[in-house]
mmCIF file of C-alpha atoms in Angstrom:
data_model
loop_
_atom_site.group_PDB
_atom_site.id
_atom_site.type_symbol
_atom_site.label_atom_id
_atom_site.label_comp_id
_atom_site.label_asym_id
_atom_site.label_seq_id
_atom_site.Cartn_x
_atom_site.Cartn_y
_atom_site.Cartn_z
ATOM 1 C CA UNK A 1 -4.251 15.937 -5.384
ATOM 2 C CA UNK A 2 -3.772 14.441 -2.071
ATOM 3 C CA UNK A 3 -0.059 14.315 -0.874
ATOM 4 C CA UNK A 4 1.137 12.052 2.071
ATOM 5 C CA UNK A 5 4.362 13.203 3.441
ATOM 6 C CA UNK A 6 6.880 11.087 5.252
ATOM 7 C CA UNK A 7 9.951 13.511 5.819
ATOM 8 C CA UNK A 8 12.289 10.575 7.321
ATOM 9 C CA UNK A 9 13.435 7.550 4.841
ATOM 10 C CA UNK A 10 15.380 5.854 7.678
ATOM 11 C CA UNK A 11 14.940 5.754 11.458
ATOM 12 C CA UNK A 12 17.554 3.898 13.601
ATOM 13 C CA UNK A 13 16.731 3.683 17.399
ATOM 14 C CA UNK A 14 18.188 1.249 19.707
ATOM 15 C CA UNK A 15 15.801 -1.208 21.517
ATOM 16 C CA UNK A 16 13.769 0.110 24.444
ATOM 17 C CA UNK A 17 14.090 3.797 22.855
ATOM 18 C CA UNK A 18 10.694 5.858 22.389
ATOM 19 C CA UNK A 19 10.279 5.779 18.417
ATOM 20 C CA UNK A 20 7.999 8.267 16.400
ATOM 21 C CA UNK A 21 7.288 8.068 12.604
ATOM 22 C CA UNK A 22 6.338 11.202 11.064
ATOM 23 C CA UNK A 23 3.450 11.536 8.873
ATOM 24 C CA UNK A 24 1.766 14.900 7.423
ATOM 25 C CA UNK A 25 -1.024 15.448 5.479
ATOM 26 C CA UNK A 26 -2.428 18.187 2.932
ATOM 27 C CA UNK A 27 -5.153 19.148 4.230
ATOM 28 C CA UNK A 28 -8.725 18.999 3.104
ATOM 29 C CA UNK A 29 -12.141 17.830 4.068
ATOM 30 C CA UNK A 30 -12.178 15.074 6.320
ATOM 31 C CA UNK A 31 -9.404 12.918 5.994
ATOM 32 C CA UNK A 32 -9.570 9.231 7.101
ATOM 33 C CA UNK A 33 -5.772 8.579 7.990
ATOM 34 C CA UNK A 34 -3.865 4.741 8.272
ATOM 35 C CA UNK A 35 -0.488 3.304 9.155
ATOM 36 C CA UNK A 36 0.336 0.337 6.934
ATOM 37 C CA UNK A 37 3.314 -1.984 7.999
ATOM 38 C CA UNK A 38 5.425 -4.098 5.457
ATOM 39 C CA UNK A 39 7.523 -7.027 7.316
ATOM 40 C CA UNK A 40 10.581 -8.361 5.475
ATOM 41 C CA UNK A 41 9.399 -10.744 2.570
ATOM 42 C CA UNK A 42 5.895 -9.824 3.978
ATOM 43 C CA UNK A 43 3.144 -8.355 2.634
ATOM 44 C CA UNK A 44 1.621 -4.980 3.522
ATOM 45 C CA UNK A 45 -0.986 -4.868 6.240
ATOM 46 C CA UNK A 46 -2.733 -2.453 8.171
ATOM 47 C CA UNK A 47 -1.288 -1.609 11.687
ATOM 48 C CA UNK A 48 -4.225 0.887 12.823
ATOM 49 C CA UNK A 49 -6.669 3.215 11.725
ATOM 50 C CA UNK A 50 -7.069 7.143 13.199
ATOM 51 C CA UNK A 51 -10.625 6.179 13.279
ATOM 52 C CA UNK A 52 -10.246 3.283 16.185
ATOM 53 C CA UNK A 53 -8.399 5.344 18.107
ATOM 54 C CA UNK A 54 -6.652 2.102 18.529
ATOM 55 C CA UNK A 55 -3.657 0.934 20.158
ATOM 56 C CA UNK A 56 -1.898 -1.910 18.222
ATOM 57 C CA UNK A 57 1.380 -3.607 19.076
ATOM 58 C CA UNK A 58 1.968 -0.651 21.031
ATOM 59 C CA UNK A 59 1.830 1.504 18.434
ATOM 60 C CA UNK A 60 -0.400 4.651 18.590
ATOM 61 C CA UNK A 61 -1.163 7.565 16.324
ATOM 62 C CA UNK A 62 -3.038 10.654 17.075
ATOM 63 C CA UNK A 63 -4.920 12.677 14.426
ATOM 64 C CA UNK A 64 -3.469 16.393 14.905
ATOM 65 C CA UNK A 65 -5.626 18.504 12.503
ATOM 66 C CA UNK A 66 -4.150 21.581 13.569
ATOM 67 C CA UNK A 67 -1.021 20.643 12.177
ATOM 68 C CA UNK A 68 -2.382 17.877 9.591
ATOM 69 C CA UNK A 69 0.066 15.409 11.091
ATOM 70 C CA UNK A 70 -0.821 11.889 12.218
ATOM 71 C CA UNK A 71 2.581 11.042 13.950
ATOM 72 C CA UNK A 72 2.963 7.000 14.985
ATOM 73 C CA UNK A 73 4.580 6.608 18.431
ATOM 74 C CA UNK A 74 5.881 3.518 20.628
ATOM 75 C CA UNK A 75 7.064 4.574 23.983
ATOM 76 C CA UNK A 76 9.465 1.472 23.838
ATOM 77 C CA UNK A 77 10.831 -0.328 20.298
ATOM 78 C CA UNK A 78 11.234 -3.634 20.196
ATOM 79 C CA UNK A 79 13.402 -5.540 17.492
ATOM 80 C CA UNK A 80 10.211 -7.403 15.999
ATOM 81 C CA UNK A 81 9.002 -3.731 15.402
ATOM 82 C CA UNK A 82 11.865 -3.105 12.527
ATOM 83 C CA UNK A 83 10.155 -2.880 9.123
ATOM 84 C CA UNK A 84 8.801 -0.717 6.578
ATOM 85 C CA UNK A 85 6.098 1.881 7.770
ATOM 86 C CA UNK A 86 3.789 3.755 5.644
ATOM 87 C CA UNK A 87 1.164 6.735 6.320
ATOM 88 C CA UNK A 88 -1.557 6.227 3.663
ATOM 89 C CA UNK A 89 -4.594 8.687 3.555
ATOM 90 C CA UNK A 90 -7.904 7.961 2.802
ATOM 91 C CA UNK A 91 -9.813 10.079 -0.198
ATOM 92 C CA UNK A 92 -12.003 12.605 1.023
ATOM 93 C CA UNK A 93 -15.738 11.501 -0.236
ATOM 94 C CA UNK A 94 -14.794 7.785 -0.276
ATOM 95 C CA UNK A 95 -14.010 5.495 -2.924
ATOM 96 C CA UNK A 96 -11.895 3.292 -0.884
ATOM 97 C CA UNK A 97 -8.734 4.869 -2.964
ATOM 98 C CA UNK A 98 -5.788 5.073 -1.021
ATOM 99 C CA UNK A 99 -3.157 7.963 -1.443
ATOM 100 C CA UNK A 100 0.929 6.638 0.414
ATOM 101 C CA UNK A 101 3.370 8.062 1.963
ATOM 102 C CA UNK A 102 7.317 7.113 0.982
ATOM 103 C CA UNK A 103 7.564 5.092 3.402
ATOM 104 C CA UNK A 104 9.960 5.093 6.439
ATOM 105 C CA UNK A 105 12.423 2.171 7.363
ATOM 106 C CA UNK A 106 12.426 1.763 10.751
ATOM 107 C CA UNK A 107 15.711 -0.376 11.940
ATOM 108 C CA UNK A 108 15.610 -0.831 16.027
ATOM 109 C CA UNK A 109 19.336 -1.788 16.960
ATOM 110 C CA UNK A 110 20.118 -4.379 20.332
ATOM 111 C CA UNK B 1 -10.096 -13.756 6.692
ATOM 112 C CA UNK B 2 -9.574 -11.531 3.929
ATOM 113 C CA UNK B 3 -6.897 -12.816 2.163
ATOM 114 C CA UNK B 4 -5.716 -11.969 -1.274
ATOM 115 C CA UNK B 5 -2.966 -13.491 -3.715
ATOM 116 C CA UNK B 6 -1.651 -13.368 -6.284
ATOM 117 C CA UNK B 7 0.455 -15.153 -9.196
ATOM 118 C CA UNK B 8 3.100 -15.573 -10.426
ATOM 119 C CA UNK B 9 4.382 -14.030 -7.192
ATOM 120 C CA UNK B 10 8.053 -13.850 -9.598
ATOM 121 C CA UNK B 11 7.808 -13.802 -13.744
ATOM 122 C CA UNK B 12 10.195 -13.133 -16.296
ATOM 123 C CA UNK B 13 9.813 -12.243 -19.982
ATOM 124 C CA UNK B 14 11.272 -11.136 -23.144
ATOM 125 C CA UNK B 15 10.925 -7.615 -24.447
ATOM 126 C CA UNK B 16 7.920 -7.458 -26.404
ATOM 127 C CA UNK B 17 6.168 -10.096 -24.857
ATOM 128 C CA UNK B 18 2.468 -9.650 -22.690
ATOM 129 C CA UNK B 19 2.439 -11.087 -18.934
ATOM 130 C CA UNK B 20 -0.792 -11.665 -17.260
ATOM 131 C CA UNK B 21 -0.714 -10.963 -13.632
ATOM 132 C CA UNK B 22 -3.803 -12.365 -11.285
ATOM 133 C CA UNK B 23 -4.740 -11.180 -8.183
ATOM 134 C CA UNK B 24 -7.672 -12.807 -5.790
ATOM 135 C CA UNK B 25 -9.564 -12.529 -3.621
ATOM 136 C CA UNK B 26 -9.703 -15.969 -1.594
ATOM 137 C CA UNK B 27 -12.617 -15.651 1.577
ATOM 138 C CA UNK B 28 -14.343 -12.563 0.136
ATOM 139 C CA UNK B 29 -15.895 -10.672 -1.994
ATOM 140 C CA UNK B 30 -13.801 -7.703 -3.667
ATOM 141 C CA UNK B 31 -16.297 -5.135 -4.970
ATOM 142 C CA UNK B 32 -13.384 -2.965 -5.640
ATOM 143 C CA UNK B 33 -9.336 -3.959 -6.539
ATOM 144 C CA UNK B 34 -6.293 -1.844 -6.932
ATOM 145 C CA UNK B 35 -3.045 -2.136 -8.169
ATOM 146 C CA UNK B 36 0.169 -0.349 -7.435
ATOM 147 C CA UNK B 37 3.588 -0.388 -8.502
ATOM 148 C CA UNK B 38 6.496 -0.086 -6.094
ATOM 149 C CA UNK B 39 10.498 1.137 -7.186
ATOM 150 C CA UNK B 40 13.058 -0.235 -4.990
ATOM 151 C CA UNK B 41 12.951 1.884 -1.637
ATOM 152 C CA UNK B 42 10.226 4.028 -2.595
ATOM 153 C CA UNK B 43 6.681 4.223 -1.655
ATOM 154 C CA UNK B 44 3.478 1.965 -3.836
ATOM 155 C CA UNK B 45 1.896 4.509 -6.526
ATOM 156 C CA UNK B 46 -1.501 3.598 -7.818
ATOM 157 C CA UNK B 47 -1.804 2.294 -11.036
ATOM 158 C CA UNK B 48 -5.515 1.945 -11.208
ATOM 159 C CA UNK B 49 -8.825 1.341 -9.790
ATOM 160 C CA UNK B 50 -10.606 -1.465 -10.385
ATOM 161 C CA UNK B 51 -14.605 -2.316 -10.343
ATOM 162 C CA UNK B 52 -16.762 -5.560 -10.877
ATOM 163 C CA UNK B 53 -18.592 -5.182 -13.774
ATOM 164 C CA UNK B 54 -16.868 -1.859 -15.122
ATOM 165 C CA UNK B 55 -13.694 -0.340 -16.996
ATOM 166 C CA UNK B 56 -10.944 0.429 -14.827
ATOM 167 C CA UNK B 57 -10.426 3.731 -13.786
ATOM 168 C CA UNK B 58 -6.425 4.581 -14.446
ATOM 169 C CA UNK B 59 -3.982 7.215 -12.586
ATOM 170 C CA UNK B 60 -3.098 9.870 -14.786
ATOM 171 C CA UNK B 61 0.524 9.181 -16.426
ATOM 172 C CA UNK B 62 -0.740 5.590 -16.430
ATOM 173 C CA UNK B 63 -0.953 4.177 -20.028
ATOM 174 C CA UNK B 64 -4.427 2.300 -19.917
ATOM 175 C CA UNK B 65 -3.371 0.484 -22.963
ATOM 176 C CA UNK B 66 -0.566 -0.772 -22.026
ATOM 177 C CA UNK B 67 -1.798 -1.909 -18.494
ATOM 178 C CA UNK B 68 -4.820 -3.743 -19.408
ATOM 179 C CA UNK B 69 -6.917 -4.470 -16.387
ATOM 180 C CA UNK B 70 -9.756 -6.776 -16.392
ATOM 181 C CA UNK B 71 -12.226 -7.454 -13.066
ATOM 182 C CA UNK B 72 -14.164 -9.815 -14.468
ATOM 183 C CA UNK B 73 -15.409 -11.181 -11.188
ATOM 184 C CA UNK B 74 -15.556 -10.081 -7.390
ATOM 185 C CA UNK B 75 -13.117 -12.824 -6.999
ATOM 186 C CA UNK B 76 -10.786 -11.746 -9.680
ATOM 187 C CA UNK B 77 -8.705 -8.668 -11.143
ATOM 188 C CA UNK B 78 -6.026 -9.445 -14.004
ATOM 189 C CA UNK B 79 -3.484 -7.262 -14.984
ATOM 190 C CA UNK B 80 -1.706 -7.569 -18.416
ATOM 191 C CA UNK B 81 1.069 -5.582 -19.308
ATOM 192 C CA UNK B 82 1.094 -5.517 -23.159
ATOM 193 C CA UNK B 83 4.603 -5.618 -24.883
ATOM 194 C CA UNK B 84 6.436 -5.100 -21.806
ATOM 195 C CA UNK B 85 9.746 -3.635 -21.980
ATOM 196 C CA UNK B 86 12.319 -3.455 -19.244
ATOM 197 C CA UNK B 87 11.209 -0.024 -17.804
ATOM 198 C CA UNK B 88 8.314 -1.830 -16.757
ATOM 199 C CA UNK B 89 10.598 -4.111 -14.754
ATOM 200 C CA UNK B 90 8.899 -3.596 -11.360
ATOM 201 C CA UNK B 91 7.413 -4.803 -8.703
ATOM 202 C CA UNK B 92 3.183 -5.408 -8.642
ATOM 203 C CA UNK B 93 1.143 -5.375 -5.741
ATOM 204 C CA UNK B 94 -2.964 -5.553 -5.980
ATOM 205 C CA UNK B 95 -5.331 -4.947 -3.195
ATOM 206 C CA UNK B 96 -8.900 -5.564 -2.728
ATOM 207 C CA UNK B 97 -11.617 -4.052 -0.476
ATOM 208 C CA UNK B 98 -15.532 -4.792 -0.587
ATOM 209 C CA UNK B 99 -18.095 -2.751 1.068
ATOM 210 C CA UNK B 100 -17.738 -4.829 4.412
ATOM 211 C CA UNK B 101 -14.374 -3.639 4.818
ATOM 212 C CA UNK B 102 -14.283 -1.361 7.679
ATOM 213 C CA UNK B 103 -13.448 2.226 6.184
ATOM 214 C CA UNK B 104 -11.490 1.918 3.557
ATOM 215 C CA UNK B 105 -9.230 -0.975 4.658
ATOM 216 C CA UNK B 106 -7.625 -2.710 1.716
ATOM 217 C CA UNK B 107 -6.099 -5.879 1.907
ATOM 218 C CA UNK B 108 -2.964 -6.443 -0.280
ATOM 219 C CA UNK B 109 -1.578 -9.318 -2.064
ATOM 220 C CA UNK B 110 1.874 -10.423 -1.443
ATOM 221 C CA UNK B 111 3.245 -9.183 -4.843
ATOM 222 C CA UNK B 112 4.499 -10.057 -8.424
ATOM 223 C CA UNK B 113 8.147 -9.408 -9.202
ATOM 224 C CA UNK B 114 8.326 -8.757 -13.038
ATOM 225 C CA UNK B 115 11.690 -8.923 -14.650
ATOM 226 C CA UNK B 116 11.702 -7.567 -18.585
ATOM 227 C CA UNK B 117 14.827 -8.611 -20.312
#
């Protein structure tokens, strides 16, 4: 089975501060990796996709294969940014089916 | 675009008793649904997989008949949770996806809090 690992439940940083959710994988095939974000009293939503190689919000995530991570970084938090962030992987040979992370809270103090 | 809800977004019910839980798809077609459970502070696990047109295909540890799912239409997936008791006291969240969606993206609903007394 797939496993999504997400070593940190909580991350506290104070605005302005570089933040970086960690994320590994198990590894097999070709994985198809995703940050989701859940807002307070919001719904989940994708933030980006290792595919786009996409920058969104700020937010980036690069694909490390070598050490099945895909790590999100912000070079600056911002207090909108505090919320609910999970690393979901993609099933190798398709299906659409989703495997999460835990989940880690990110809180970014003033 | 691609929007999905669902209802009740809050129910509660009476040991014993079924609740029907809908989720839709509002500005497309969803050729494939899901629906996950979430505990308080912990991550969404997969409850099942849901196809137009076919049985539902159920995570193991999942009781299939107790979870009755039903995707009757590319529109709509119900859920039913048959003789609930209050271990099943959770909170529901559905997603959809269609073949348009760009790589696996799945687009959630916003939820159904389910409180078994």
């Amino acid at each position: 089975a797939q496993r999504v690992t997400q070593p940190e439940k909580l991350l506290s940083v104070f605005k302005g501060a570089p933040v970086e959710l960690k994320c590994n994988y198990s590894y097999s095939g070709s994985p198809e990796l995703f940050w989701y974000v859940q807002y307070s009293r919001q719904r989940l939503q994708l933030l980006l996709r290792h595919i786009s190689r996409e920058s969104i919000k700020g937010f980036t995530a690069d694909l490390n294969k070598g050490e099945t991570s895909f790590h999100l970084k912000k070079p600056f938090a911002q207090e909108e940014d505090s919320a609910m962030y999970y690393c979901a992987r993609g099933e190798t040979g398709g299906g659409n089916k989703l495997t999460f992370g835990t989940g880690t809270q990110l809180k970014v103090e003033l | 675009g691609a929007v999905v809800s669902q209802h009740p977004s809050r129910v509660i019910c009476k040991s014993g008793t079924s609740v029907k839980i809908e989720c839709r798809s509002l500005d497309f077609q969803a050729t494939t649904m899901f629906w996950y459970r979430q505990f308080p502070k912990k991550s969404l696990m997969l409850m099942a997989t849901s196809n137009e047109g076919s049985k539902a295909t159920y995570e193991q540890g999942v009781e299939k008949d107790k979870f009755l799912i039903n995707h009757a239409s590319l529109t709509l997936s119900t859920l039913t949770v048959t003789s609930a008791h209050p271990e099943d006291s959770s909170f529901y969240i559905c997603s959809a996806s269609s073949p348009a969606a760009f790589y696996n993206e799945q687009f959630f609903g916003p939820g159904t809090r389910l409180t078994v007394l």
